[in-house]
Structures are given as structure tokens and as C-alpha cells.
PDB file of C-alpha atoms and ligand atoms in Angstrom:
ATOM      1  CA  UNK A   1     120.215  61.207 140.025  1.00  0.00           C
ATOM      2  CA  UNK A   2     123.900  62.867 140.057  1.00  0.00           C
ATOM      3  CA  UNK A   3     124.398  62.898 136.602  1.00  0.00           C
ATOM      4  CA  UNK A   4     125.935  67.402 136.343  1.00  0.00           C
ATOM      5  CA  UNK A   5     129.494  66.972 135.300  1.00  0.00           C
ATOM      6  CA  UNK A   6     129.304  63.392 133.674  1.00  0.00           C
ATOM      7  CA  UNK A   7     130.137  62.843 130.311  1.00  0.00           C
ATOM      8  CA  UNK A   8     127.676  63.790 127.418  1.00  0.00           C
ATOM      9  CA  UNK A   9     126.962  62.240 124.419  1.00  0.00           C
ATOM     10  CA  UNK A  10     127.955  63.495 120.750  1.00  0.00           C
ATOM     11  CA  UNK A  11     124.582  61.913 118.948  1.00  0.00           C
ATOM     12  CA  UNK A  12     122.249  64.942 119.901  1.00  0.00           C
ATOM     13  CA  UNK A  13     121.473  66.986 117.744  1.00  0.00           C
ATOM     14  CA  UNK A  14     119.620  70.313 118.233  1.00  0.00           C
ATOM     15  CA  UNK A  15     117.230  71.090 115.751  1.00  0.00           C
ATOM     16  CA  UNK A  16     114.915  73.564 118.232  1.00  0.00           C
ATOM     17  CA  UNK A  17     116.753  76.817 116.081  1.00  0.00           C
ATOM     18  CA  UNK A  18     115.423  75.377 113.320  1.00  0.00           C
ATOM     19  CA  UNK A  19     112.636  77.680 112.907  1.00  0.00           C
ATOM     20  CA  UNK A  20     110.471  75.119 111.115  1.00  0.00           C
ATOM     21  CA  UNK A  21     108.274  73.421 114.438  1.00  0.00           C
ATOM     22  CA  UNK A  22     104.915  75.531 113.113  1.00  0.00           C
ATOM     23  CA  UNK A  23     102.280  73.484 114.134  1.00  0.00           C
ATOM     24  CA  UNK A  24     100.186  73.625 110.229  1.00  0.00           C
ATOM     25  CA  UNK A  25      97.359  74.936 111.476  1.00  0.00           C
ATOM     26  CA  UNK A  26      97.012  72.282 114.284  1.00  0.00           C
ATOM     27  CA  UNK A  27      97.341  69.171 111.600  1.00  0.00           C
ATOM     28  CA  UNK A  28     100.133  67.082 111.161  1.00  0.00           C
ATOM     29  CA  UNK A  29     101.192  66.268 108.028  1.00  0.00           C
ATOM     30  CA  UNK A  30     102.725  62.608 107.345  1.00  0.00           C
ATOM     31  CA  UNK A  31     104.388  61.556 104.659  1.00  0.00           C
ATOM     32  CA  UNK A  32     102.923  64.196 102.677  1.00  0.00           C
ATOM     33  CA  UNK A  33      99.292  63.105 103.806  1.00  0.00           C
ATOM     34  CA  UNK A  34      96.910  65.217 105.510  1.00  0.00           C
ATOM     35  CA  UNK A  35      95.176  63.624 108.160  1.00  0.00           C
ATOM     36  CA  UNK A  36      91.876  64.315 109.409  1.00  0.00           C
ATOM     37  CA  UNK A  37      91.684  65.655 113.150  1.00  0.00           C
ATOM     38  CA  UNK A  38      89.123  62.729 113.972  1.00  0.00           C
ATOM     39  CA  UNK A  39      92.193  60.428 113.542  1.00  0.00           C
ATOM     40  CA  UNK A  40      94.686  62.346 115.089  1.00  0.00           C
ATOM     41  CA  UNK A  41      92.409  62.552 118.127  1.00  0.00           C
ATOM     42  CA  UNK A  42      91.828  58.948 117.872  1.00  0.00           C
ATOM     43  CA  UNK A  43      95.607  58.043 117.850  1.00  0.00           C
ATOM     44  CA  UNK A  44      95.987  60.430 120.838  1.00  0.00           C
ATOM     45  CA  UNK A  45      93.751  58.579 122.992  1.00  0.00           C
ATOM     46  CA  UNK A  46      95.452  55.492 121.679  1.00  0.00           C
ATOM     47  CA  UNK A  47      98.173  57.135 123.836  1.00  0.00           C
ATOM     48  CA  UNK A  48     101.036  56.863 121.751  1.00  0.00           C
ATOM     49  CA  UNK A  49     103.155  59.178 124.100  1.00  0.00           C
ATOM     50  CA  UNK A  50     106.077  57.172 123.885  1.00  0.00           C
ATOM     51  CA  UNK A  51     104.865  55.271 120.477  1.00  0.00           C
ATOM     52  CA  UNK A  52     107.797  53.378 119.066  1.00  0.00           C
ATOM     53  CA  UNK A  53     106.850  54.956 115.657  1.00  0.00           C
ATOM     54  CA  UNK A  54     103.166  56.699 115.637  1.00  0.00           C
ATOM     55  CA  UNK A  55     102.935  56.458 111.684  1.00  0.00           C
ATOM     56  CA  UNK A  56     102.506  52.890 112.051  1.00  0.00           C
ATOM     57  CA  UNK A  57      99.369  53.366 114.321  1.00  0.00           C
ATOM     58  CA  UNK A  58      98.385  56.192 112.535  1.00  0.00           C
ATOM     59  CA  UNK A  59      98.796  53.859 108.779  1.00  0.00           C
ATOM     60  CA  UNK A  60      96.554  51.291 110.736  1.00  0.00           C
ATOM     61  CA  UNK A  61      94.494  54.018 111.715  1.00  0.00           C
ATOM     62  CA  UNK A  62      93.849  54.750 108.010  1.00  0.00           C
ATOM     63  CA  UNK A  63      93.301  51.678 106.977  1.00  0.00           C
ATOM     64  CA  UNK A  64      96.504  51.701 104.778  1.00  0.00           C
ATOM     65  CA  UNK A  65     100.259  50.232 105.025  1.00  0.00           C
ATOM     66  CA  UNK A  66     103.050  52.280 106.973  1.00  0.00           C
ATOM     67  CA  UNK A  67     102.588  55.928 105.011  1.00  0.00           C
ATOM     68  CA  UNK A  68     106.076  56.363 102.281  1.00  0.00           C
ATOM     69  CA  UNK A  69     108.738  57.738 104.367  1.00  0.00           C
ATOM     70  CA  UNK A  70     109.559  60.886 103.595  1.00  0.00           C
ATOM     71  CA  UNK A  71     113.212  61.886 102.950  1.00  0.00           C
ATOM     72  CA  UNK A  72     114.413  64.301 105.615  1.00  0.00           C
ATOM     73  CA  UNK A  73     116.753  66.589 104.556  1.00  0.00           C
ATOM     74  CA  UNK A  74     121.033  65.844 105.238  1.00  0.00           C
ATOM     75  CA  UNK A  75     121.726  68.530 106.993  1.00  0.00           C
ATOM     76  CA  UNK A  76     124.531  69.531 109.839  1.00  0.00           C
ATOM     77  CA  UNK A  77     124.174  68.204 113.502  1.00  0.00           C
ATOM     78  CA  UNK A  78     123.687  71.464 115.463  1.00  0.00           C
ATOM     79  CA  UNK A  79     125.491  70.532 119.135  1.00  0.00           C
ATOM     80  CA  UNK A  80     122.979  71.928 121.374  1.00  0.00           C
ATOM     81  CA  UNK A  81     124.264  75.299 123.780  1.00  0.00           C
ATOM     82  CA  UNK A  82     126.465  74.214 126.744  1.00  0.00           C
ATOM     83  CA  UNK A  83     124.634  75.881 128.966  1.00  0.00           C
ATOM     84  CA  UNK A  84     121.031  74.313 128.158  1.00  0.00           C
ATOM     85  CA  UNK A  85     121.004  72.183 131.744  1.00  0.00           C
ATOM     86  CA  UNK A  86     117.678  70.127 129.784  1.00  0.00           C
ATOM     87  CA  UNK A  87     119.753  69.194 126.746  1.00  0.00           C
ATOM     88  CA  UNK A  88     122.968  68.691 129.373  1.00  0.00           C
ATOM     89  CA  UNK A  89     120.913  66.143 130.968  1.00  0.00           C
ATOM     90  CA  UNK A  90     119.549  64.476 127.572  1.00  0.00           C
ATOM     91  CA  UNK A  91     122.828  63.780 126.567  1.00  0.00           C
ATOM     92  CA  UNK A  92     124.600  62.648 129.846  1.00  0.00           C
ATOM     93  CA  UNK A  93     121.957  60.083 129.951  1.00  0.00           C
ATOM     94  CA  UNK A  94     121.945  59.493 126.039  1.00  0.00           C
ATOM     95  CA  UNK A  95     125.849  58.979 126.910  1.00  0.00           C
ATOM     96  CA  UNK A  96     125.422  56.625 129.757  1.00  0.00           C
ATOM     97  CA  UNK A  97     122.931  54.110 127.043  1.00  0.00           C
ATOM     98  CA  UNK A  98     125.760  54.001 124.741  1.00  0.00           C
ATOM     99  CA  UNK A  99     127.971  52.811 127.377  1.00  0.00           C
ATOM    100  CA  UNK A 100     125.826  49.931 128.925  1.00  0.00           C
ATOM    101  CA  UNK A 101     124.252  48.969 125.415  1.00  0.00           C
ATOM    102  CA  UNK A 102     127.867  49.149 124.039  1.00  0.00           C
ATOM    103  CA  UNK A 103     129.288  46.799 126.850  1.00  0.00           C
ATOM    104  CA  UNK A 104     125.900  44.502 126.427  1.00  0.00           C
ATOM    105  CA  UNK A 105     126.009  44.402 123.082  1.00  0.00           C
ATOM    106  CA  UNK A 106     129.800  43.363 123.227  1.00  0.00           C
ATOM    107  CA  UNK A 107     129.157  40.781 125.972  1.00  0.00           C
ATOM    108  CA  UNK A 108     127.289  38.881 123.059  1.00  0.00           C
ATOM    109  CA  UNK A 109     129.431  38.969 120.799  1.00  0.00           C
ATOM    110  CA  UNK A 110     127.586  41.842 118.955  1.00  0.00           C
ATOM    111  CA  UNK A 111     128.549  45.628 117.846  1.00  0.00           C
ATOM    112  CA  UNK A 112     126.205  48.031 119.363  1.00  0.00           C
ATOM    113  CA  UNK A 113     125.210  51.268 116.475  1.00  0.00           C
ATOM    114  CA  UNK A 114     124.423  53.985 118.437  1.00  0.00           C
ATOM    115  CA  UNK A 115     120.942  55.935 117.689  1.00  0.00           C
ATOM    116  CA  UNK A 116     121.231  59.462 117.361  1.00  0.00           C
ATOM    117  CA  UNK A 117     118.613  61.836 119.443  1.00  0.00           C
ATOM    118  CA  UNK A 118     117.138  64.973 118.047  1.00  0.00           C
ATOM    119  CA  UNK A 119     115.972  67.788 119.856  1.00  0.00           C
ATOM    120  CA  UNK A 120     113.089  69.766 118.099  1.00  0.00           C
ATOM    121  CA  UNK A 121     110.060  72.349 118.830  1.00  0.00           C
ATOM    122  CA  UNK A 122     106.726  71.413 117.244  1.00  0.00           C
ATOM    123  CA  UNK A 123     107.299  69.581 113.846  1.00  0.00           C
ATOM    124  CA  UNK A 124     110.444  67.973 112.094  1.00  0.00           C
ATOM    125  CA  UNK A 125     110.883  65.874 109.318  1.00  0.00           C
ATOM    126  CA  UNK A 126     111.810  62.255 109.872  1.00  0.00           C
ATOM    127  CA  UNK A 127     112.500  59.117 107.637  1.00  0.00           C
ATOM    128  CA  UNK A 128     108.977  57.879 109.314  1.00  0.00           C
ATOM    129  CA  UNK A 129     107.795  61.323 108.149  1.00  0.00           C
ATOM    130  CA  UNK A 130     106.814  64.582 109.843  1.00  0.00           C
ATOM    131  CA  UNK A 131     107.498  64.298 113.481  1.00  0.00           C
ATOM    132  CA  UNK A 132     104.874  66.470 115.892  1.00  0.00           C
ATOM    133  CA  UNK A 133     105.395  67.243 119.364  1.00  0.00           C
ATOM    134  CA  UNK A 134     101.790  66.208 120.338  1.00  0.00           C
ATOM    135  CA  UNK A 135     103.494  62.605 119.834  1.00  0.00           C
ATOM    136  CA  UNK A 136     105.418  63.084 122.611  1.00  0.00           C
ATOM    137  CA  UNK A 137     108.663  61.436 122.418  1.00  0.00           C
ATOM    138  CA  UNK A 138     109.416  58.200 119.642  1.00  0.00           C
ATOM    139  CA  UNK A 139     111.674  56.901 117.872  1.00  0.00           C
ATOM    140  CA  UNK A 140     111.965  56.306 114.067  1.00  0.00           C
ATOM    141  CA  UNK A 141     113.625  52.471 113.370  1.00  0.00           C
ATOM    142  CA  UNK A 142     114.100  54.582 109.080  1.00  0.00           C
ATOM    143  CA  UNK A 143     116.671  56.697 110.558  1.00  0.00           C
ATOM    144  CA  UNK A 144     118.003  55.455 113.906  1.00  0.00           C
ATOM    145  CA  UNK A 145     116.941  58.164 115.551  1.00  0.00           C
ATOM    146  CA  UNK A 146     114.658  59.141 118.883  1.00  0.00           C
ATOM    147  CA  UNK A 147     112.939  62.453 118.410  1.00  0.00           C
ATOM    148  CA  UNK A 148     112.353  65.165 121.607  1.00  0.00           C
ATOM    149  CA  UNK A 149     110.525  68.090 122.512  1.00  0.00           C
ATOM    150  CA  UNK A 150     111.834  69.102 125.858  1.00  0.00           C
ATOM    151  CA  UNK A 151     108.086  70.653 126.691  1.00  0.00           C
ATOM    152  CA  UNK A 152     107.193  66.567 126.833  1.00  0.00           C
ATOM    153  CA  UNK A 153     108.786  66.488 130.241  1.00  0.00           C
ATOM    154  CA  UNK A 154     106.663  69.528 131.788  1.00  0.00           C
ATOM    155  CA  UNK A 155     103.812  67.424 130.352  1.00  0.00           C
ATOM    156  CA  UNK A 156     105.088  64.021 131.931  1.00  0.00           C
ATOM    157  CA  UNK A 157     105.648  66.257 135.235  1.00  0.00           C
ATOM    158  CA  UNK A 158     102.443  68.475 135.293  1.00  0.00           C
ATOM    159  CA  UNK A 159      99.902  67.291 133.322  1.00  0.00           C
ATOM    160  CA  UNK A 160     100.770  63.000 133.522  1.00  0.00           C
ATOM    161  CA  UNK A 161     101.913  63.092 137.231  1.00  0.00           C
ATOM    162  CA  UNK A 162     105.222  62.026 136.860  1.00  0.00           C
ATOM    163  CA  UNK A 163     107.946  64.506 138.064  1.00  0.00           C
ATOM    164  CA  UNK A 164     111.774  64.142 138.312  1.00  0.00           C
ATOM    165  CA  UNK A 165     115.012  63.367 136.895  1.00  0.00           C
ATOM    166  CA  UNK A 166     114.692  59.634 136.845  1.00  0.00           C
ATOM    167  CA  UNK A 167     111.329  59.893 135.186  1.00  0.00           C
ATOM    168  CA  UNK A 168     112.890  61.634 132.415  1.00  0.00           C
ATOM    169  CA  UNK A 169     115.506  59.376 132.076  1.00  0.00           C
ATOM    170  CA  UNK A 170     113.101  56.552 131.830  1.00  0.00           C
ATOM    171  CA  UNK A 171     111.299  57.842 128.919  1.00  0.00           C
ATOM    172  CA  UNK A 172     114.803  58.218 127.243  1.00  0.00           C
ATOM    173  CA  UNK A 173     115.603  54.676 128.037  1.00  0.00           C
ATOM    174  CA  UNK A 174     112.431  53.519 126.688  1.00  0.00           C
ATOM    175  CA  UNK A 175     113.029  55.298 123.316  1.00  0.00           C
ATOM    176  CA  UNK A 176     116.713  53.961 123.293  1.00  0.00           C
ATOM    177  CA  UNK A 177     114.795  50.652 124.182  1.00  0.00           C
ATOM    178  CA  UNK A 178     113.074  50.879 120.657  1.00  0.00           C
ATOM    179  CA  UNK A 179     116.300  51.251 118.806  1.00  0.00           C
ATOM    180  CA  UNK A 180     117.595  48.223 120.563  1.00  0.00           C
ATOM    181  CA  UNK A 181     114.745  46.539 119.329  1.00  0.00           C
ATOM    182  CA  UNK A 182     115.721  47.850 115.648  1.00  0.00           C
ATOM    183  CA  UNK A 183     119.389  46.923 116.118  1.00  0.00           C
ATOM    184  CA  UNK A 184     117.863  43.178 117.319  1.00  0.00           C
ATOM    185  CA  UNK A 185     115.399  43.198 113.885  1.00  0.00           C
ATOM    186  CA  UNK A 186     112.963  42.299 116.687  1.00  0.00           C
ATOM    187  CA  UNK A 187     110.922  45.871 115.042  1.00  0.00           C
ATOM    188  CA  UNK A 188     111.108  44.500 111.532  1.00  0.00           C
ATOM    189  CA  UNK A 189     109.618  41.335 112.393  1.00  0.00           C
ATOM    190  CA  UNK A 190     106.590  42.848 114.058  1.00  0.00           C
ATOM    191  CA  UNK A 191     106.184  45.610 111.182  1.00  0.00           C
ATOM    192  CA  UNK A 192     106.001  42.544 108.296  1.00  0.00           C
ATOM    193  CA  UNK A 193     103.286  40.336 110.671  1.00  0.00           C
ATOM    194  CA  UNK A 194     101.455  43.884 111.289  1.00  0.00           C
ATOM    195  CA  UNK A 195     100.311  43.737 107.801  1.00  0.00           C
ATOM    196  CA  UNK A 196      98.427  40.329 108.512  1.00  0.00           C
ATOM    197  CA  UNK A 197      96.724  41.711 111.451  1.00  0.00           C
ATOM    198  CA  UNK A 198      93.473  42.447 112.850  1.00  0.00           C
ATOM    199  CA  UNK A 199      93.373  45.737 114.338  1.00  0.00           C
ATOM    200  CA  UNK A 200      93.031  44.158 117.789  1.00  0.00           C
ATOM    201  CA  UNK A 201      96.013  41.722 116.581  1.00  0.00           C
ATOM    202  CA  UNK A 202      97.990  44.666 115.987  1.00  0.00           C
ATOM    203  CA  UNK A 203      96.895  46.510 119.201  1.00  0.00           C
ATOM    204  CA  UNK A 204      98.060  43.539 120.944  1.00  0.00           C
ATOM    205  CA  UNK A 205     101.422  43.370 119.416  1.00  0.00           C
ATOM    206  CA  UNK A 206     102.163  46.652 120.177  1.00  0.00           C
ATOM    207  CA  UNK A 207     101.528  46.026 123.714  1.00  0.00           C
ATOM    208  CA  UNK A 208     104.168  43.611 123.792  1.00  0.00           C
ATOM    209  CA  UNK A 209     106.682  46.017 121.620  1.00  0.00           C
ATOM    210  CA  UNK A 210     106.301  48.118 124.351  1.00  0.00           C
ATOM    211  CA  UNK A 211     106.723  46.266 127.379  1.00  0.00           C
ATOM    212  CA  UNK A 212     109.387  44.923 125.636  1.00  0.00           C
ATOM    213  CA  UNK A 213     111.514  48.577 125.761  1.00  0.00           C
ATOM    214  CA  UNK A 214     109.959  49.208 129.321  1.00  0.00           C
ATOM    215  CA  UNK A 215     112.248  45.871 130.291  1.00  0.00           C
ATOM    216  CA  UNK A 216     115.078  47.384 128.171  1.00  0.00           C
ATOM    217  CA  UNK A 217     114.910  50.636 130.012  1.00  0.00           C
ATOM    218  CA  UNK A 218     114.852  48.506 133.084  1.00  0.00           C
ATOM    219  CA  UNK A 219     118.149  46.608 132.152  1.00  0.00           C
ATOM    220  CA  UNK A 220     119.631  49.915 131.394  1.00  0.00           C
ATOM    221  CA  UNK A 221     118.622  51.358 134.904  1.00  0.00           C
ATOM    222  CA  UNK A 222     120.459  47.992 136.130  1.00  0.00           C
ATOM    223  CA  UNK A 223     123.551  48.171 134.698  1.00  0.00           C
ATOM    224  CA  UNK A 224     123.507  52.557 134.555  1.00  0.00           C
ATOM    225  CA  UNK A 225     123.471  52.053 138.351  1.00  0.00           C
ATOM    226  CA  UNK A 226     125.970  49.214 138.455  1.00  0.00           C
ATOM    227  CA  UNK A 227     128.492  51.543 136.400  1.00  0.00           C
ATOM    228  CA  UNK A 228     128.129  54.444 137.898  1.00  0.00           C
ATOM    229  CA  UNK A 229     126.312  54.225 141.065  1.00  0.00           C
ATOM    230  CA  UNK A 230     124.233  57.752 140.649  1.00  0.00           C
ATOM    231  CA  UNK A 231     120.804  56.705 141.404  1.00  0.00           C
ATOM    232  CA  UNK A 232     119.827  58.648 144.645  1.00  0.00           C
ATOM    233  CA  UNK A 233     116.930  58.079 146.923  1.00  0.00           C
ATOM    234  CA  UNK A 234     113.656  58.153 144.908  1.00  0.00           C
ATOM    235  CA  UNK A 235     114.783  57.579 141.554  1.00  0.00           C
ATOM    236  CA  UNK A 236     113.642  54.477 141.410  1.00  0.00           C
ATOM    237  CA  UNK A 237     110.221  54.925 142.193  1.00  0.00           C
ATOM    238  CA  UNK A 238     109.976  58.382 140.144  1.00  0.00           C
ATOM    239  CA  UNK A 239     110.416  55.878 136.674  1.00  0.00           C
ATOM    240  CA  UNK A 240     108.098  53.266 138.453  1.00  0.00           C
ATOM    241  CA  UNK A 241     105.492  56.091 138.763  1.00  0.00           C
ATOM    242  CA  UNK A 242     106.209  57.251 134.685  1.00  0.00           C
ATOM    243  CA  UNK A 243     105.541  53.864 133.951  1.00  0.00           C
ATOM    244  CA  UNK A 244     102.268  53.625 136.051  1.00  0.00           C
ATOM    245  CA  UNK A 245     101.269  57.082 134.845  1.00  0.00           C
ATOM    246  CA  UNK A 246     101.654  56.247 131.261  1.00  0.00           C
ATOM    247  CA  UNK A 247     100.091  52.943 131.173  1.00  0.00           C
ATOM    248  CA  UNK A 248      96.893  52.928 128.893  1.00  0.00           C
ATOM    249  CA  UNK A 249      94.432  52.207 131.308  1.00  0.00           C
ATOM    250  CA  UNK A 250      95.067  55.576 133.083  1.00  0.00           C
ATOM    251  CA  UNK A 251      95.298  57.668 130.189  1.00  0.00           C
ATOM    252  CA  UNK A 252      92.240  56.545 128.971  1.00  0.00           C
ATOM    253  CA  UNK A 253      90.773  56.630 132.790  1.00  0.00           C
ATOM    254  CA  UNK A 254      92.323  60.194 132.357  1.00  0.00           C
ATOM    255  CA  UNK A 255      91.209  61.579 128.552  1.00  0.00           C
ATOM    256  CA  UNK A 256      88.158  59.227 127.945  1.00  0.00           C
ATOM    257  CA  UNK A 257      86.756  58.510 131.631  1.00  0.00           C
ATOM    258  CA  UNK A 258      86.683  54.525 130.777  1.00  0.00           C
ATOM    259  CA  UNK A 259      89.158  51.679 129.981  1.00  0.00           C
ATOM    260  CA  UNK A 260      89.053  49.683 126.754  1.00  0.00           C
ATOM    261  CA  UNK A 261      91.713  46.871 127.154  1.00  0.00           C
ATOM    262  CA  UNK A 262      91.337  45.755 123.181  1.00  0.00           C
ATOM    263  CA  UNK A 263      92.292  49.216 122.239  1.00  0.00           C
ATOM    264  CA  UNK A 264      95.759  49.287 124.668  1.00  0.00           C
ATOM    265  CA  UNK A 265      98.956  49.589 122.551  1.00  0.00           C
ATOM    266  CA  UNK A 266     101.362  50.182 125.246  1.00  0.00           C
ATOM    267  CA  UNK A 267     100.073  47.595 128.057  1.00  0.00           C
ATOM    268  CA  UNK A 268      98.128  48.881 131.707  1.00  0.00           C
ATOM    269  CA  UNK A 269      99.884  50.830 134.296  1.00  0.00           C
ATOM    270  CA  UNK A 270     100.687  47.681 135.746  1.00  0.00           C
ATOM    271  CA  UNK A 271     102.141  45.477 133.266  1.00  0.00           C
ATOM    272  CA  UNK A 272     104.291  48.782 131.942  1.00  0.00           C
ATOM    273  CA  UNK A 273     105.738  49.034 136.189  1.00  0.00           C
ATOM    274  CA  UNK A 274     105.884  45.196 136.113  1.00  0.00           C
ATOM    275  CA  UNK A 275     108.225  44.940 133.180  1.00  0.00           C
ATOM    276  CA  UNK A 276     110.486  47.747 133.687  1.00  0.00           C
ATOM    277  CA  UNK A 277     111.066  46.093 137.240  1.00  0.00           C
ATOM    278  CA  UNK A 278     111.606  42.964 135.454  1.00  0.00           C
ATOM    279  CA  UNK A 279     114.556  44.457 133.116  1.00  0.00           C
ATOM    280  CA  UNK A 280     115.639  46.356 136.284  1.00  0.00           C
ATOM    281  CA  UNK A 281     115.883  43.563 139.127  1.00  0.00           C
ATOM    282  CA  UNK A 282     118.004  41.497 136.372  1.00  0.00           C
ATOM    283  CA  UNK A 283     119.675  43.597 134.414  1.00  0.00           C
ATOM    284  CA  UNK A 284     119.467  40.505 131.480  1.00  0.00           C
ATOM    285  CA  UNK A 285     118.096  41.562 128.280  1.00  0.00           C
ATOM    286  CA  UNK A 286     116.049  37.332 127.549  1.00  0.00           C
ATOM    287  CA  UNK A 287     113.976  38.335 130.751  1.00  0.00           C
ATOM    288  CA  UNK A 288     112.611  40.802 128.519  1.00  0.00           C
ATOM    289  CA  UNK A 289     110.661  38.082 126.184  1.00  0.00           C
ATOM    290  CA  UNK A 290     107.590  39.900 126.192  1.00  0.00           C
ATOM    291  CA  UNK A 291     106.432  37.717 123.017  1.00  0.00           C
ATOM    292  CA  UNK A 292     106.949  34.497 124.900  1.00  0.00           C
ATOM    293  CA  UNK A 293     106.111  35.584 128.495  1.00  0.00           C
ATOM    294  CA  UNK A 294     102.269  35.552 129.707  1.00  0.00           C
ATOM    295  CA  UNK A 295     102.150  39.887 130.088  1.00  0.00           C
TER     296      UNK A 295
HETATM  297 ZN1  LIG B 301     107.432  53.032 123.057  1.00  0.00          ZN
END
């Protein structure tokens, strides 16, 4: 991808100086809430890397609603340093969604609010509560915003299988994916009907919430490509091979040495390849219908 010298985006904010990403003894603490480890472990194998907000699994987890969200403090958007090449390349691509969601968004007659993306080192509050790096990336729909610890991509490159720009880029997209979601209230319908849900019900649900940001990161990658032309030879494939290496069925292959297909909240290795390609090959946000569309 030739993305050094292109424009950056002004939504990141760099929150890594912050001092505050102590881990709390190895438990996260959500909306003031202790949770057990059991859970937390539980929620990991769930693989929410890429969760579109882990609270919600973890509420269902618990048994309860979504936990209160917690107020995170107003405080100043620190610009990260111009010479940080990982946060140069957050933002160029962060830059490049605002342009083809902007021009999408305006196609249809719609105004396109752009999310804001915060860079941060093991814990930071959030409207959804306190955000943890062993998360990996998300986004919270209470305050716009998609959350980052730059060590996710040496895990997405080392430990998941999945090196290279493009990669990277394709877990952004997929978070921006989510706020598109929020901006299309297609996140607040799925929250209300959550509450009615079985546990497998909600599992299921999920699955298509996130197929349905795979596709958006796919229609992004369409019209990224179409705008600027950067994509080099590989690219491609390095997202398609996120998406495989991410899908449930591996993880859990990977962490739990067997597949449970009721338990899946982001959809198989598969389905996740399948759908990005979808958004991708079209570029046309309906094709991304994952709540009408056999997965
Ligand atoms: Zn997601």
C-alpha cells in the first residue's frame, strides 16, 4: 500500500502519554464493575478481537443489560508525534475513510459524522466504559469513537498470522465499519432486540453485525482503491488472510483446540473472507445486507 506522504486525518487522538494504561492487576474494570477472570477468559475465547463493543458481550456474559457507561473525562486531543510512522499510517488511512464514507454518504443524500480514533496503551476510559488492550481493537457507538493499541498489530502479525500494511488497514476499516453502522442506527436496532435474546440469539446477531462491517471494510477497499489507486501487489490478499485468520472457527481451533459454531460472534474464517470480498468486488454498501442475506 503507498499510503507515506498522503494526507492524514485530524480525528486521532493520542492518548498512549497518558500514563494511565496500568493493566489493574490483570482485571479490567467496566463501568465501575469488577469482573471475574473466568469471564474475561470466556469473552476472550469468544474472540472479540475486533468486537464492535465488548461490554455488550461481556453484559450478556453477566447475565445483565449493557453495564452504565461510564463518563470519560473531556479532555484535549493530543495530535500524536509526526514522526510515529504507526500513528502516520493510522491516520492516512483514518483520512482516506472519511473521504470515501464522506462521498458515499453524500451520494445518498446523507451527511457522513466522522468517528474519531484514539490511540492508547493498556486501559482508557470510554463512554462504553474502561477500554483494555486485551480487547484488541473496537469501537464504542456512546462516543463515536474506535479505540487502538498499536501492540494489536504485532499480535495480528505474529501471534494471528496476518502480517502487512493492508491487514492493518482492514482492521481499521472494520472498526470504521461499526461506526457506519452507528451513523445508519443499524447498531441501535440490534442493541434494543439483544435484550429479547437467547444467548445463542444474540451470538447469532452478532455474527451478522460483524460480517456486516467486514462488507463495509470491503466497500471502503473498493472505492479507497478507485480514489487513489495505492493498493500494490498483495494487499489484497494480506486483508483476505486477516479476515480468514480472525474468523471464530480458527481462533477457537487456535485457543480452545475445537469449534463451537453456536458460540461464534464474529462469523467462520470463511464467511468473514466471503463478505469483505462481497463489499470489495462491489463497492455498494445494500450488498452488505447481512440480516437479509443467507451468511
Ligand atoms: Zn467488529
Amino acid at each position: 500500500m503507498k499510503w507515506e506522504g498522503q494526507e492524514q486525518s485530524d480525528n486521532v487522538e493520542d492518548r498512549r502519554g497518558d500514563g494511565g494504561g496500568g493493566r489493574r492487576g490483570g482485571i479490567p474494570v467496566m463501568g465501575g464493575r469488577g469482573l471475574g477472570l473466568g469471564s474475561v477468559a470466556i469473552a476472550l475465547v469468544a474472540g472479540w478481537i475486533f468486537g464492535i463493543n465488548p461490554l455488550t458481550v461481556l453484559g450478556l456474559l453477566e447475565g445483565g443489560g449493557a453495564p452504565p457507561a461510564a463518563q470519560a473525562p473531556a479532555r484535549p486531543a493530543h495530535k500524536p508525534p509526526a514522526e510515529d510512522k504507526a500513528a502516520a499510517f493510522v491516520s492516512v488511512v483514518l483520512r482516506d475513510t472519511e473521504q470515501v464514507w464522506g462521498r458515499v454518504f453524500q451520494a445518498a443524500g446523507g451527511r457522513y459524522d466522522q468517528p474519531r480514533l484514539v490511540l492508547f496503551r493498556g486501559a482508557t476510559p470510554t463512554a462504553c466504559g474502561t477500554g483494555e488492550s486485551a480487547m484488541g481493537p473496537f469501537y464504542c457507538p456512546g462516543d463515536s469513537k474506535v479505540y487502538i493499541d498499536l501492540d494489536f498489530f504485532d499480535t495480528l502479525s505474529r501471534r494471528l498470522g496476518a502480517p502487512g500494511d493492508f491487514a492493518q488497514a482492514y482492521v481499521i476499516a472494520h472498526e470504521v465499519g461499526h461506526h457506519v453502522q452507528h451513523l445508519m442506527g443499524v447498531t441501535d436496532k440490534v442493541d434494543q432486540a439483544r435484550s429479547r435474546m437467547s444467548k445463542a440469539q444474540a451470538n447469532a446477531a452478532s455474527v451478522r453485525v460483524e460480517l456486516q462491517a467486514d462488507c463495509l471494510a470491503g466497500v471502503w477497499a473498493h472505492h479507497s482503491q478507485q480514489g487513489k489507486g495505492w493498493l500494490e501487489r498483495g494487499d489484497i490478499e494480506e486483508a483476505l488472510n486477516a479476515a480468514s485468520r480472525i474468523g471464530d472457527d480458527t481462533l477457537q481451533r487456535q485457543s480452545q483446540g475445537r469449534v463451537v459454531p453456536e458460540s461464534f460472534t464474529h462469523g467462520s474464517s470463511e464467511q468473514r473472507m466471503r463478505w469483505f470480498k462481497r463489499g470489495m468486488d462491489g463497492g455498494v454498501v445494500a450488498q452488505c445486507n447481512t440480516f437479509e442475506a443467507k451468511l
